[in-house]
Amino acid sequence: MRDMIWKNRARLWATTPDRHSLLEDVQGVLAGAMLASLGVTLFSAAGLLTGGTVGLAFLVHYATDMRFGLVFFLVNLPFYYLAFRRLGPAFTVKTFSAIALTAVLSDMMPRLFAFQSINPIAAALFGGLTVAAGMLALFRHRASLGGFGILALYLQDRFGWRAGFIQLAFDGMVLLASFFIATPFVILCSVLGALVMNLVIAINHRNDRYIAM
């Protein structure tokens, strides 16, 4: 019994150059969700959109006045099965936790931060950077914010289609739909935010520079 207790403690704390401990994964998922929800709050305060399931949740939120966090959680539900099949149970559990935390925190943030006036360009720059930082934290710990990326990987495996092009097509459809609910200036700022977010991720996320799992 004592040996089992010590083994469980070791799993909680033990870390190596190529593997995170459980506590490290917990703080990574929590930090990633907090940063992502702050970026979402900046986008929302300026009425901006973005790509992926975050953008899809924004579309539904703006069109129906449903809470963003609830919509974001619901639109990601179909992707958990694909995540389990494609990337395994550990990734799926951490991704589910990250999405649930981001959804809850995104709905709580407006009660904690009041933006009486915010420049859409500033919101795009700082929001895109903050969401990207959150996603990088999640990627480091083998988690994500779910969504179209998982579906793109599944379709690539199943049909041989290029995942990057599939992701781009999905994001393009979300931004195209935004023309029905947003002004051209807001859409341009939204594109700027998406560019900042994706550039930060593309420049800073490379598996050969970081090997811990």
mmCIF file of C-alpha atoms in Angstrom:
data_model
loop_
_atom_site.group_PDB
_atom_site.id
_atom_site.type_symbol
_atom_site.label_atom_id
_atom_site.label_comp_id
_atom_site.label_asym_id
_atom_site.label_seq_id
_atom_site.Cartn_x
_atom_site.Cartn_y
_atom_site.Cartn_z
ATOM 1 C CA MET A 1 0.000 0.000 0.000
ATOM 2 C CA ARG A 2 2.799 2.398 0.922
ATOM 3 C CA ASP A 3 4.636 1.543 -2.286
ATOM 4 C CA MET A 4 1.513 2.353 -4.310
ATOM 5 C CA ILE A 5 1.185 5.737 -2.579
ATOM 6 C CA TRP A 6 4.806 6.595 -3.378
ATOM 7 C CA LYS A 7 4.343 5.518 -7.004
ATOM 8 C CA ASN A 8 1.302 7.805 -7.351
ATOM 9 C CA ARG A 9 3.263 10.683 -5.817
ATOM 10 C CA ALA A 10 6.099 10.029 -8.241
ATOM 11 C CA ARG A 11 3.709 10.235 -11.203
ATOM 12 C CA LEU A 12 2.385 13.523 -9.834
ATOM 13 C CA TRP A 13 5.796 15.177 -9.516
ATOM 14 C CA ALA A 14 8.186 13.230 -11.741
ATOM 15 C CA THR A 15 9.403 15.041 -14.833
ATOM 16 C CA THR A 16 12.075 14.287 -17.436
ATOM 17 C CA PRO A 17 13.471 16.231 -20.411
ATOM 18 C CA ASP A 18 11.031 14.412 -22.710
ATOM 19 C CA ARG A 19 7.963 14.049 -20.478
ATOM 20 C CA HIS A 20 5.868 16.406 -18.342
ATOM 21 C CA SER A 21 4.623 15.504 -14.895
ATOM 22 C CA LEU A 22 0.906 15.506 -14.128
ATOM 23 C CA LEU A 23 1.218 18.781 -12.232
ATOM 24 C CA GLU A 24 3.037 20.386 -15.153
ATOM 25 C CA ASP A 25 0.244 19.304 -17.500
ATOM 26 C CA VAL A 26 -2.400 20.706 -15.144
ATOM 27 C CA GLN A 27 -0.728 24.117 -14.912
ATOM 28 C CA GLY A 28 -0.093 24.136 -18.673
ATOM 29 C CA VAL A 29 -3.756 23.490 -19.493
ATOM 30 C CA LEU A 30 -4.898 26.037 -16.905
ATOM 31 C CA ALA A 31 -2.476 28.716 -18.136
ATOM 32 C CA GLY A 32 -3.398 28.069 -21.768
ATOM 33 C CA ALA A 33 -7.123 28.329 -21.055
ATOM 34 C CA MET A 34 -6.668 31.556 -19.064
ATOM 35 C CA LEU A 35 -4.644 33.211 -21.821
ATOM 36 C CA ALA A 36 -7.024 32.041 -24.558
ATOM 37 C CA SER A 37 -10.092 33.283 -22.674
ATOM 38 C CA LEU A 38 -8.451 36.692 -22.153
ATOM 39 C CA GLY A 39 -7.776 36.940 -25.889
ATOM 40 C CA VAL A 40 -11.365 35.914 -26.637
ATOM 41 C CA THR A 41 -12.570 38.657 -24.275
ATOM 42 C CA LEU A 42 -10.530 41.251 -26.194
ATOM 43 C CA PHE A 43 -11.992 40.028 -29.494
ATOM 44 C CA SER A 44 -15.512 40.056 -28.092
ATOM 45 C CA ALA A 45 -15.192 43.556 -26.590
ATOM 46 C CA ALA A 46 -14.390 44.904 -30.071
ATOM 47 C CA GLY A 47 -16.979 42.745 -31.860
ATOM 48 C CA LEU A 48 -14.285 40.863 -33.785
ATOM 49 C CA LEU A 49 -14.290 37.328 -35.173
ATOM 50 C CA THR A 50 -11.621 34.795 -36.052
ATOM 51 C CA GLY A 51 -11.299 31.396 -37.726
ATOM 52 C CA GLY A 52 -11.913 27.889 -36.426
ATOM 53 C CA THR A 53 -14.507 26.854 -33.885
ATOM 54 C CA VAL A 54 -13.755 30.024 -31.908
ATOM 55 C CA GLY A 55 -14.910 32.031 -34.925
ATOM 56 C CA LEU A 56 -17.926 29.777 -35.415
ATOM 57 C CA ALA A 57 -18.876 30.289 -31.768
ATOM 58 C CA PHE A 58 -18.513 34.050 -32.224
ATOM 59 C CA LEU A 59 -20.853 33.938 -35.243
ATOM 60 C CA VAL A 60 -23.561 32.140 -33.269
ATOM 61 C CA HIS A 61 -22.955 34.376 -30.234
ATOM 62 C CA TYR A 62 -23.343 37.610 -32.226
ATOM 63 C CA ALA A 63 -26.296 36.334 -34.258
ATOM 64 C CA THR A 64 -28.323 34.828 -31.400
ATOM 65 C CA ASP A 65 -26.943 36.485 -28.243
ATOM 66 C CA MET A 66 -26.229 33.046 -26.750
ATOM 67 C CA ARG A 67 -23.307 32.993 -24.325
ATOM 68 C CA PHE A 68 -20.017 32.532 -26.169
ATOM 69 C CA GLY A 69 -18.682 29.983 -23.679
ATOM 70 C CA LEU A 70 -21.712 27.722 -24.020
ATOM 71 C CA VAL A 71 -21.659 27.876 -27.819
ATOM 72 C CA PHE A 72 -17.890 27.254 -27.941
ATOM 73 C CA PHE A 73 -18.267 24.175 -25.740
ATOM 74 C CA LEU A 74 -21.165 22.791 -27.786
ATOM 75 C CA VAL A 75 -19.626 23.276 -31.251
ATOM 76 C CA ASN A 76 -16.572 21.297 -30.166
ATOM 77 C CA LEU A 77 -18.528 18.241 -28.983
ATOM 78 C CA PRO A 78 -18.461 16.414 -32.363
ATOM 79 C CA PHE A 79 -14.665 16.604 -32.517
ATOM 80 C CA TYR A 80 -13.866 14.645 -29.347
ATOM 81 C CA TYR A 81 -14.471 11.278 -30.996
ATOM 82 C CA LEU A 82 -12.088 12.196 -33.814
ATOM 83 C CA ALA A 83 -9.544 13.416 -31.271
ATOM 84 C CA PHE A 84 -9.756 10.096 -29.419
ATOM 85 C CA ARG A 85 -9.340 8.084 -32.631
ATOM 86 C CA ARG A 86 -6.581 10.251 -34.078
ATOM 87 C CA LEU A 87 -4.539 11.399 -31.061
ATOM 88 C CA GLY A 88 -5.441 9.138 -28.151
ATOM 89 C CA PRO A 89 -7.186 9.397 -24.758
ATOM 90 C CA ALA A 90 -4.616 11.606 -22.989
ATOM 91 C CA PHE A 91 -4.830 14.283 -25.696
ATOM 92 C CA THR A 92 -8.628 14.061 -25.699
ATOM 93 C CA VAL A 93 -8.959 14.457 -21.917
ATOM 94 C CA LYS A 94 -6.591 17.441 -21.817
ATOM 95 C CA THR A 95 -8.284 19.049 -24.820
ATOM 96 C CA PHE A 96 -11.729 18.568 -23.284
ATOM 97 C CA SER A 97 -10.455 20.170 -20.063
ATOM 98 C CA ALA A 98 -8.906 23.093 -21.975
ATOM 99 C CA ILE A 99 -12.103 23.747 -23.944
ATOM 100 C CA ALA A 100 -14.332 23.506 -20.857
ATOM 101 C CA LEU A 101 -12.072 25.881 -18.898
ATOM 102 C CA THR A 102 -11.870 28.340 -21.792
ATOM 103 C CA ALA A 103 -15.653 28.271 -22.178
ATOM 104 C CA VAL A 104 -16.264 28.949 -18.469
ATOM 105 C CA LEU A 105 -13.557 31.612 -18.167
ATOM 106 C CA SER A 106 -14.704 33.388 -21.346
ATOM 107 C CA ASP A 107 -18.153 33.837 -19.836
ATOM 108 C CA MET A 108 -16.667 34.982 -16.507
ATOM 109 C CA MET A 109 -14.158 37.481 -17.931
ATOM 110 C CA PRO A 110 -16.658 40.298 -18.708
ATOM 111 C CA ARG A 111 -17.516 40.356 -14.988
ATOM 112 C CA LEU A 112 -13.829 40.722 -14.105
ATOM 113 C CA PHE A 113 -12.679 43.104 -16.874
ATOM 114 C CA ALA A 114 -14.729 46.071 -18.064
ATOM 115 C CA PHE A 115 -13.703 47.543 -21.441
ATOM 116 C CA GLN A 116 -15.610 50.808 -21.840
ATOM 117 C CA SER A 117 -13.692 51.646 -25.012
ATOM 118 C CA ILE A 118 -11.379 49.469 -27.075
ATOM 119 C CA ASN A 119 -9.780 50.096 -30.460
ATOM 120 C CA PRO A 120 -10.577 47.201 -32.852
ATOM 121 C CA ILE A 121 -7.031 47.211 -34.279
ATOM 122 C CA ALA A 122 -5.520 47.037 -30.799
ATOM 123 C CA ALA A 123 -7.991 44.290 -29.878
ATOM 124 C CA ALA A 124 -6.977 42.344 -32.999
ATOM 125 C CA LEU A 125 -3.252 42.646 -32.243
ATOM 126 C CA PHE A 126 -3.333 41.949 -28.523
ATOM 127 C CA GLY A 127 -6.187 39.444 -28.745
ATOM 128 C CA GLY A 128 -4.472 37.474 -31.501
ATOM 129 C CA LEU A 129 -1.192 37.462 -29.576
ATOM 130 C CA THR A 130 -2.855 36.366 -26.327
ATOM 131 C CA VAL A 131 -4.879 33.560 -27.907
ATOM 132 C CA ALA A 132 -1.737 32.351 -29.694
ATOM 133 C CA ALA A 133 0.205 32.329 -26.403
ATOM 134 C CA GLY A 134 -2.556 30.261 -24.829
ATOM 135 C CA MET A 135 -2.590 27.802 -27.714
ATOM 136 C CA LEU A 136 1.207 27.462 -27.566
ATOM 137 C CA ALA A 137 0.956 26.605 -23.871
ATOM 138 C CA LEU A 138 -1.640 23.950 -24.699
ATOM 139 C CA PHE A 139 0.398 22.539 -27.601
ATOM 140 C CA ARG A 140 3.412 22.194 -25.282
ATOM 141 C CA HIS A 141 1.321 19.897 -23.107
ATOM 142 C CA ARG A 142 -0.273 17.873 -25.899
ATOM 143 C CA ALA A 143 -3.647 19.618 -25.807
ATOM 144 C CA SER A 144 -5.548 22.041 -28.039
ATOM 145 C CA LEU A 145 -8.722 24.089 -28.307
ATOM 146 C CA GLY A 146 -10.227 21.371 -30.498
ATOM 147 C CA GLY A 147 -12.120 22.219 -33.620
ATOM 148 C CA PHE A 148 -11.415 22.083 -37.312
ATOM 149 C CA GLY A 149 -7.747 21.142 -36.914
ATOM 150 C CA ILE A 150 -8.704 17.725 -35.558
ATOM 151 C CA LEU A 151 -11.215 17.200 -38.380
ATOM 152 C CA ALA A 152 -8.583 18.272 -40.917
ATOM 153 C CA LEU A 153 -6.125 15.675 -39.586
ATOM 154 C CA TYR A 154 -8.824 12.997 -39.707
ATOM 155 C CA LEU A 155 -9.750 13.811 -43.317
ATOM 156 C CA GLN A 156 -6.085 13.818 -44.279
ATOM 157 C CA ASP A 157 -5.663 10.327 -42.826
ATOM 158 C CA ARG A 158 -8.906 9.035 -44.343
ATOM 159 C CA PHE A 159 -8.814 10.568 -47.821
ATOM 160 C CA GLY A 160 -5.281 11.906 -48.272
ATOM 161 C CA TRP A 161 -6.409 15.545 -48.447
ATOM 162 C CA ARG A 162 -3.885 18.138 -47.222
ATOM 163 C CA ALA A 163 -4.769 19.149 -43.662
ATOM 164 C CA GLY A 164 -3.482 22.700 -44.127
ATOM 165 C CA PHE A 165 -5.766 23.326 -47.100
ATOM 166 C CA ILE A 166 -8.743 21.813 -45.294
ATOM 167 C CA GLN A 167 -8.129 24.045 -42.263
ATOM 168 C CA LEU A 168 -7.801 27.080 -44.525
ATOM 169 C CA ALA A 169 -11.085 26.232 -46.283
ATOM 170 C CA PHE A 170 -12.966 25.902 -42.982
ATOM 171 C CA ASP A 171 -11.546 29.168 -41.645
ATOM 172 C CA GLY A 172 -12.389 30.880 -44.927
ATOM 173 C CA MET A 173 -16.015 29.731 -44.698
ATOM 174 C CA VAL A 174 -16.311 31.110 -41.166
ATOM 175 C CA LEU A 175 -14.874 34.479 -42.184
ATOM 176 C CA LEU A 176 -17.069 34.518 -45.320
ATOM 177 C CA ALA A 177 -20.156 34.001 -43.163
ATOM 178 C CA SER A 178 -19.083 36.968 -41.035
ATOM 179 C CA PHE A 179 -20.026 39.314 -43.918
ATOM 180 C CA PHE A 180 -23.666 38.766 -42.928
ATOM 181 C CA ILE A 181 -23.228 40.147 -39.401
ATOM 182 C CA ALA A 182 -20.190 42.459 -39.413
ATOM 183 C CA THR A 183 -18.983 45.592 -41.187
ATOM 184 C CA PRO A 184 -16.051 45.452 -43.641
ATOM 185 C CA PHE A 185 -13.818 47.294 -41.149
ATOM 186 C CA VAL A 186 -14.574 44.782 -38.391
ATOM 187 C CA ILE A 187 -13.887 41.917 -40.824
ATOM 188 C CA LEU A 188 -10.535 43.473 -41.805
ATOM 189 C CA CYS A 189 -9.587 43.793 -38.130
ATOM 190 C CA SER A 190 -10.701 40.189 -37.581
ATOM 191 C CA VAL A 191 -8.455 39.027 -40.427
ATOM 192 C CA LEU A 192 -5.593 40.990 -38.846
ATOM 193 C CA GLY A 193 -6.187 39.235 -35.520
ATOM 194 C CA ALA A 194 -6.261 35.832 -37.219
ATOM 195 C CA LEU A 195 -3.025 36.618 -39.065
ATOM 196 C CA VAL A 196 -1.270 37.667 -35.853
ATOM 197 C CA MET A 197 -2.482 34.542 -34.076
ATOM 198 C CA ASN A 198 -1.398 32.142 -36.819
ATOM 199 C CA LEU A 199 1.940 33.852 -37.433
ATOM 200 C CA VAL A 200 2.863 33.684 -33.742
ATOM 201 C CA ILE A 201 1.979 29.981 -33.657
ATOM 202 C CA ALA A 202 3.788 29.226 -36.939
ATOM 203 C CA ILE A 203 6.975 30.992 -35.829
ATOM 204 C CA ASN A 204 7.098 29.669 -32.263
ATOM 205 C CA HIS A 205 5.703 26.126 -32.503
ATOM 206 C CA ARG A 206 8.090 23.535 -33.885
ATOM 207 C CA ASN A 207 8.279 19.987 -32.568
ATOM 208 C CA ASP A 208 12.013 19.716 -33.248
ATOM 209 C CA ARG A 209 12.641 22.614 -30.831
ATOM 210 C CA TYR A 210 10.615 21.140 -28.003
ATOM 211 C CA ILE A 211 10.441 17.426 -27.306
ATOM 212 C CA ALA A 212 8.625 17.108 -23.951
ATOM 213 C CA MET A 213 5.287 15.283 -24.096
#
